[in-house]
Amino acid sequence: MPTPAAALDVRPVSRLFKALGDETRLRIVALLAHGELCVCHLEMALDLNQSTTSRQLAVLRNAGVVETRREGAWVYYRLADQPDAECAEQLRALCADFLARPAIAREVKQLRATKGPQSCQ
Amino acid sequence: MPTPAAALDVRPVSRLFKALGDETRLRIVALLAHGELCVCHLEMALDLNQSTTSRQLAVLRNAGVVETRREGAWVYYRLADQPDAECAEQLRALCADFLARPAIAREVKQLRATKGPQSCQ
DNA sequence: TGGGGACATTCGAATATTCGAATATCCTCG
DNA sequence: CGAGGATATTCGAATATTCGAATGTCCCCA
């Protein structure tokens, strides 16, 4: 029989950290901490091509880090509630840090003003 | 010139999460949250072979998550202070959770009593 | 209904990570 | 010194992750 440590269920946190262990995906989370954005916003803000952006978002989606909402042809991404308490706390702490960055807050506001369903491109 | 989001330095957190994004390594951190342990303790507690244990510890060491202290033939591992504030907060939150698990606390106490430089094996 | 934009997925090549076995290193003790 | 225990590193094979390009899918609107 396994010892307590070997039996510890660390799968939720492991899944979360695996998804967050990438610079691009962390930057996506940093932006989404300030509110929902659509794919074209992220693509522009991070200077990524469409394929890479969508694939990285799929990783975050499969890990339960983000959720989507479709609005016409556009898909909006936002941070998802974490059902696991430990994951919730980790993600909360991370976002608290990102939220404290005015430059990012300004950028997100700017993105929403200049692009989106009404003016994406 | 890069946008604020693209210029965000997420390397320290990314490095931390990459190291923590593995179930075995998370279990090691769970044990070390309760105090330093030597390699043979971890090997036994997690039912890992020597090679795997040492290699996973090397990953944590290279990521700055753990530090070592040699005592004769034995090497003790402990959690390292995080110079980066964001990393410090994440690791603190994680350990707070692990510290709240009495079964792990008991196991660590037991390990230290039954193995170690004086009675390893 | 069909063209075009927004997004998702697939593809193949390149790179990285993982594992157990084997080997190397370091330390103690007789 | 020399054996042996504790730990670290190397090795090669298996598996996973990553990327841009190409292709699919879904939706709006003329």
Tab-separated table of C-alpha atoms (C1' of nucleotides) in Angstrom:
chain	number	residue	atom	x	y	z
A	1	MET	CA	0.000	0.000	0.000
A	2	PRO	CA	1.251	3.488	-0.837
A	3	THR	CA	2.514	5.890	1.787
A	4	PRO	CA	0.570	9.123	2.400
A	5	ALA	CA	2.965	11.099	0.215
A	6	ALA	CA	2.760	8.637	-2.647
A	7	ALA	CA	-1.036	8.655	-2.376
A	8	LEU	CA	-1.297	12.466	-2.358
A	9	ASP	CA	-3.524	13.562	-5.201
A	10	VAL	CA	-1.472	16.266	-6.831
A	11	ARG	CA	-3.016	15.861	-10.266
A	12	PRO	CA	-5.058	19.081	-10.282
A	13	VAL	CA	-2.118	21.268	-9.271
A	14	SER	CA	0.247	19.382	-11.550
A	15	ARG	CA	-2.094	19.942	-14.458
A	16	LEU	CA	-2.349	23.637	-13.629
A	17	PHE	CA	1.397	24.145	-13.298
A	18	LYS	CA	2.106	22.214	-16.458
A	19	ALA	CA	-0.181	24.565	-18.346
A	20	LEU	CA	1.362	27.641	-16.715
A	21	GLY	CA	4.957	26.528	-17.197
A	22	ASP	CA	5.408	28.397	-20.455
A	23	GLU	CA	6.209	32.057	-21.014
A	24	THR	CA	3.667	32.631	-23.748
A	25	ARG	CA	0.863	31.019	-21.783
A	26	LEU	CA	1.774	33.032	-18.684
A	27	ARG	CA	1.551	36.226	-20.715
A	28	ILE	CA	-1.880	35.181	-21.935
A	29	VAL	CA	-2.962	34.695	-18.319
A	30	ALA	CA	-1.468	38.078	-17.426
A	31	LEU	CA	-3.665	39.727	-20.039
A	32	LEU	CA	-6.798	37.753	-19.199
A	33	ALA	CA	-6.353	38.634	-15.526
A	34	HIS	CA	-7.556	42.063	-16.578
A	35	GLY	CA	-10.674	40.736	-18.279
A	36	GLU	CA	-11.830	38.728	-21.263
A	37	LEU	CA	-10.207	39.192	-24.667
A	38	CYS	CA	-10.707	37.595	-28.039
A	39	VAL	CA	-8.079	35.640	-29.936
A	40	CYS	CA	-7.185	38.498	-32.238
A	41	HIS	CA	-6.437	40.701	-29.208
A	42	LEU	CA	-3.997	38.162	-27.796
A	43	GLU	CA	-2.469	37.561	-31.193
A	44	MET	CA	-1.729	41.261	-31.563
A	45	ALA	CA	-0.651	41.940	-27.977
A	46	LEU	CA	1.853	39.111	-27.927
A	47	ASP	CA	2.922	39.319	-31.561
A	48	LEU	CA	2.120	35.674	-32.215
A	49	ASN	CA	0.848	34.072	-35.387
A	50	GLN	CA	-2.674	32.734	-35.482
A	51	SER	CA	-1.741	29.072	-35.250
A	52	THR	CA	0.473	29.465	-32.217
A	53	THR	CA	-2.050	31.644	-30.423
A	54	SER	CA	-4.869	29.186	-30.946
A	55	ARG	CA	-2.760	26.192	-29.976
A	56	GLN	CA	-1.546	27.794	-26.740
A	57	LEU	CA	-5.114	28.744	-25.901
A	58	ALA	CA	-6.117	25.126	-26.489
A	59	VAL	CA	-3.515	24.016	-23.934
A	60	LEU	CA	-4.928	26.430	-21.368
A	61	ARG	CA	-8.464	25.346	-22.236
A	62	ASN	CA	-7.683	21.649	-21.861
A	63	ALA	CA	-6.116	22.377	-18.479
A	64	GLY	CA	-9.244	24.187	-17.346
A	65	VAL	CA	-7.408	27.487	-16.980
A	66	VAL	CA	-9.582	29.408	-19.447
A	67	GLU	CA	-13.123	29.289	-20.779
A	68	THR	CA	-14.597	30.637	-23.987
A	69	ARG	CA	-17.625	32.546	-25.113
A	70	ARG	CA	-18.521	32.908	-28.737
A	71	GLU	CA	-19.819	36.208	-30.050
A	72	GLY	CA	-20.573	35.883	-33.713
A	73	ALA	CA	-17.389	35.023	-35.530
A	74	TRP	CA	-15.289	35.997	-32.519
A	75	VAL	CA	-14.353	33.843	-29.557
A	76	TYR	CA	-13.689	35.502	-26.239
A	77	TYR	CA	-11.394	33.896	-23.685
A	78	ARG	CA	-11.527	34.467	-19.938
A	79	LEU	CA	-9.992	32.846	-16.876
A	80	ALA	CA	-12.071	29.944	-15.580
A	81	ASP	CA	-13.133	29.342	-11.994
A	82	GLN	CA	-10.998	26.622	-10.450
A	83	PRO	CA	-13.054	23.850	-8.853
A	84	ASP	CA	-9.988	22.679	-6.925
A	85	ALA	CA	-9.298	24.918	-3.903
A	86	GLU	CA	-5.514	24.624	-4.209
A	87	CYS	CA	-5.607	25.555	-7.891
A	88	ALA	CA	-7.945	28.434	-7.152
A	89	GLU	CA	-5.552	29.846	-4.580
A	90	GLN	CA	-2.518	29.527	-6.845
A	91	LEU	CA	-4.231	31.165	-9.778
A	92	ARG	CA	-5.624	33.888	-7.517
A	93	ALA	CA	-2.143	34.729	-6.234
A	94	LEU	CA	-0.759	34.814	-9.754
A	95	CYS	CA	-3.502	37.104	-11.019
A	96	ALA	CA	-3.150	39.409	-8.027
A	97	ASP	CA	0.405	39.990	-9.148
A	98	PHE	CA	-0.541	40.564	-12.783
A	99	LEU	CA	-3.399	42.868	-11.787
A	100	ALA	CA	-0.927	45.103	-9.990
A	101	ARG	CA	0.747	46.020	-13.273
A	102	PRO	CA	-0.675	49.260	-14.673
A	103	ALA	CA	1.069	48.879	-18.023
A	104	ILE	CA	-0.820	45.668	-18.689
A	105	ALA	CA	-4.091	47.169	-17.518
A	106	ARG	CA	-3.605	50.050	-19.925
A	107	GLU	CA	-2.753	47.722	-22.762
A	108	VAL	CA	-5.883	45.633	-22.246
A	109	LYS	CA	-8.057	48.731	-22.225
A	110	GLN	CA	-6.382	49.886	-25.408
A	111	LEU	CA	-6.831	46.511	-27.088
A	112	ARG	CA	-10.532	46.441	-26.344
A	113	ALA	CA	-10.943	49.924	-27.731
A	114	THR	CA	-9.083	49.453	-30.980
A	115	LYS	CA	-10.010	45.889	-31.886
A	116	GLY	CA	-12.839	43.419	-31.338
A	117	PRO	CA	-16.082	42.366	-32.954
A	118	GLN	CA	-16.697	45.934	-34.091
A	119	SER	CA	-13.188	46.803	-35.238
A	120	CYS	CA	-11.025	43.729	-35.422
A	121	GLN	CA	-8.647	44.798	-38.186
B	1	MET	CA	9.160	47.582	-29.941
B	2	PRO	CA	7.327	45.002	-27.848
B	3	THR	CA	4.047	45.731	-26.152
B	4	PRO	CA	3.921	45.685	-22.325
B	5	ALA	CA	2.522	42.159	-22.300
B	6	ALA	CA	5.183	40.856	-24.670
B	7	ALA	CA	7.864	42.531	-22.583
B	8	LEU	CA	6.600	41.108	-19.279
B	9	ASP	CA	9.368	39.167	-17.616
B	10	VAL	CA	7.647	35.920	-16.723
B	11	ARG	CA	10.816	33.847	-16.778
B	12	PRO	CA	11.125	33.287	-13.023
B	13	VAL	CA	7.528	32.127	-12.619
B	14	SER	CA	7.698	30.096	-15.792
B	15	ARG	CA	10.801	28.346	-14.532
B	16	LEU	CA	9.135	27.624	-11.208
B	17	PHE	CA	5.937	26.261	-12.738
B	18	LYS	CA	7.852	24.149	-15.211
B	19	ALA	CA	9.664	22.504	-12.320
B	20	LEU	CA	6.456	22.031	-10.338
B	21	GLY	CA	4.433	20.708	-13.256
B	22	ASP	CA	5.119	17.072	-12.448
B	23	GLU	CA	3.392	14.828	-9.935
B	24	THR	CA	6.556	13.296	-8.512
B	25	ARG	CA	8.222	16.664	-8.042
B	26	LEU	CA	5.108	18.078	-6.396
B	27	ARG	CA	5.130	15.184	-3.929
B	28	ILE	CA	8.765	15.907	-3.150
B	29	VAL	CA	7.844	19.529	-2.418
B	30	ALA	CA	4.942	18.334	-0.266
B	31	LEU	CA	7.354	16.337	1.870
B	32	LEU	CA	10.024	19.041	2.032
B	33	ALA	CA	7.391	21.578	3.099
B	34	HIS	CA	7.537	19.776	6.441
B	35	GLY	CA	11.313	20.104	6.732
B	36	GLU	CA	14.529	18.852	5.201
B	37	LEU	CA	14.948	15.223	4.206
B	38	CYS	CA	17.741	13.236	2.624
B	39	VAL	CA	17.523	11.452	-0.711
B	40	CYS	CA	16.988	8.037	0.846
B	41	HIS	CA	13.962	9.391	2.729
B	42	LEU	CA	12.354	10.638	-0.448
B	43	GLU	CA	13.231	7.470	-2.308
B	44	MET	CA	11.465	5.388	0.321
B	45	ALA	CA	8.482	7.686	0.879
B	46	LEU	CA	7.650	7.910	-2.797
B	47	ASP	CA	8.707	4.410	-3.782
B	48	LEU	CA	11.053	5.640	-6.485
B	49	ASN	CA	14.301	4.128	-7.661
B	50	GLN	CA	17.535	5.932	-6.901
B	51	SER	CA	18.111	7.238	-10.408
B	52	THR	CA	14.664	8.761	-10.772
B	53	THR	CA	14.782	10.337	-7.321
B	54	SER	CA	18.132	11.966	-7.941
B	55	ARG	CA	17.177	13.177	-11.398
B	56	GLN	CA	13.929	14.748	-10.213
B	57	LEU	CA	15.794	16.446	-7.386
B	58	ALA	CA	18.253	17.784	-9.945
B	59	VAL	CA	15.373	19.357	-11.862
B	60	LEU	CA	14.133	21.075	-8.701
B	61	ARG	CA	17.667	22.127	-7.841
B	62	ASN	CA	18.303	23.634	-11.270
B	63	ALA	CA	15.051	25.555	-10.988
B	64	GLY	CA	16.093	26.976	-7.638
B	65	VAL	CA	13.253	25.248	-5.809
B	66	VAL	CA	15.463	23.263	-3.449
B	67	GLU	CA	18.902	23.560	-1.853
B	68	THR	CA	21.180	20.910	-0.457
B	69	ARG	CA	23.330	20.357	2.564
B	70	ARG	CA	25.802	17.534	2.769
B	71	GLU	CA	26.215	15.593	5.978
B	72	GLY	CA	28.842	12.954	5.495
B	73	ALA	CA	27.746	10.574	2.804
B	74	TRP	CA	24.196	11.888	2.987
B	75	VAL	CA	22.729	14.879	1.187
B	76	TYR	CA	19.831	16.723	2.754
B	77	TYR	CA	17.363	18.613	0.591
B	78	ARG	CA	15.251	21.556	1.717
B	79	LEU	CA	13.074	24.173	0.032
B	80	ALA	CA	15.066	27.208	-1.072
B	81	ASP	CA	14.190	30.844	-0.458
B	82	GLN	CA	12.790	32.391	-3.608
B	83	PRO	CA	14.552	35.629	-4.565
B	84	ASP	CA	11.663	36.521	-6.879
B	85	ALA	CA	8.658	37.867	-4.935
B	86	GLU	CA	6.093	36.280	-7.228
B	87	CYS	CA	7.789	32.884	-6.979
B	88	ALA	CA	8.042	33.240	-3.223
B	89	GLU	CA	4.325	33.874	-2.946
B	90	GLN	CA	3.389	30.945	-5.174
B	91	LEU	CA	5.610	28.523	-3.329
B	92	ARG	CA	4.388	29.854	0.009
B	93	ALA	CA	0.759	29.250	-0.960
B	94	LEU	CA	1.566	25.759	-2.168
B	95	CYS	CA	3.417	24.836	1.004
B	96	ALA	CA	0.673	26.270	3.194
B	97	ASP	CA	-1.620	23.730	1.607
B	98	PHE	CA	0.810	20.855	2.028
B	99	LEU	CA	1.543	21.844	5.616
B	100	ALA	CA	-2.144	21.493	6.441
B	101	ARG	CA	-1.992	17.747	5.773
B	102	PRO	CA	-1.429	15.831	9.003
B	103	ALA	CA	-0.814	12.516	7.264
B	104	ILE	CA	2.207	13.987	5.491
B	105	ALA	CA	3.464	15.620	8.672
B	106	ARG	CA	3.293	12.268	10.448
B	107	GLU	CA	5.049	10.514	7.599
B	108	VAL	CA	7.933	12.992	7.620
B	109	LYS	CA	8.368	12.602	11.362
B	110	GLN	CA	8.370	8.853	10.942
B	111	LEU	CA	10.895	8.988	8.107
B	112	ARG	CA	13.318	11.054	10.115
B	113	ALA	CA	13.045	8.657	13.024
B	114	THR	CA	13.552	5.433	11.128
B	115	LYS	CA	16.099	6.476	8.536
B	116	GLY	CA	18.896	9.010	8.092
B	117	PRO	CA	22.616	9.323	8.663
B	118	GLN	CA	22.316	7.263	11.805
B	119	SER	CA	19.935	4.603	10.525
B	120	CYS	CA	19.581	4.835	6.770
B	121	GLN	CA	18.724	1.243	5.944
C	1	DT	C1'	-25.706	30.674	-51.670
C	2	DG	C1'	-21.128	31.739	-51.604
C	3	DG	C1'	-16.979	34.583	-50.362
C	4	DG	C1'	-14.247	35.983	-46.724
C	5	DG	C1'	-12.832	36.606	-41.933
C	6	DA	C1'	-11.994	34.440	-37.256
C	7	DC	C1'	-10.640	30.612	-35.183
C	8	DA	C1'	-9.388	25.457	-34.677
C	9	DT	C1'	-7.037	21.432	-35.972
C	10	DT	C1'	-3.791	18.600	-38.496
C	11	DC	C1'	0.733	17.664	-40.318
C	12	DG	C1'	5.638	16.627	-40.203
C	13	DA	C1'	10.047	18.065	-38.508
C	14	DA	C1'	12.702	19.649	-34.691
C	15	DT	C1'	13.489	19.691	-29.930
C	16	DA	C1'	12.789	18.449	-25.126
C	17	DT	C1'	11.568	15.329	-21.409
C	18	DT	C1'	11.265	10.962	-19.362
C	19	DC	C1'	12.750	6.450	-17.733
C	20	DG	C1'	15.693	2.408	-15.937
C	21	DA	C1'	20.185	0.596	-16.401
C	22	DA	C1'	24.827	1.405	-16.167
C	23	DT	C1'	28.502	3.980	-14.592
C	24	DA	C1'	30.914	7.622	-12.075
C	25	DT	C1'	31.789	10.313	-7.842
C	26	DC	C1'	32.221	11.241	-3.055
C	27	DC	C1'	32.513	9.911	1.584
C	28	DT	C1'	33.253	6.819	5.629
C	29	DC	C1'	35.419	3.304	7.939
C	30	DG	C1'	38.275	-0.720	8.727
D	1	DC	C1'	44.676	2.059	0.513
D	2	DG	C1'	40.177	-0.549	-0.526
D	3	DA	C1'	35.398	-1.978	-0.017
D	4	DG	C1'	30.974	-0.409	0.131
D	5	DG	C1'	27.084	2.811	0.775
D	6	DA	C1'	24.824	7.252	-0.771
D	7	DT	C1'	24.181	10.134	-4.402
D	8	DA	C1'	24.967	12.069	-9.185
D	9	DT	C1'	25.430	11.734	-13.992
D	10	DT	C1'	25.412	9.524	-18.496
D	11	DC	C1'	23.324	6.641	-21.980
D	12	DG	C1'	19.959	5.315	-25.459
D	13	DA	C1'	15.202	4.463	-26.385
D	14	DA	C1'	10.545	5.982	-25.859
D	15	DT	C1'	7.405	9.619	-25.501
D	16	DA	C1'	5.837	14.370	-25.410
D	17	DT	C1'	5.964	19.187	-26.763
D	18	DT	C1'	6.764	22.766	-29.907
D	19	DC	C1'	6.517	25.355	-34.205
D	20	DG	C1'	4.853	27.343	-38.867
D	21	DA	C1'	2.383	25.960	-42.832
D	22	DA	C1'	-1.560	24.034	-44.583
D	23	DT	C1'	-6.136	22.873	-44.175
D	24	DG	C1'	-10.885	22.622	-41.826
D	25	DT	C1'	-14.788	24.644	-39.664
D	26	DC	C1'	-18.001	28.092	-38.305
D	27	DC	C1'	-20.232	32.388	-38.891
D	28	DC	C1'	-21.570	36.798	-40.985
D	29	DC	C1'	-23.174	39.338	-44.747
D	30	DA	C1'	-23.747	40.730	-49.586
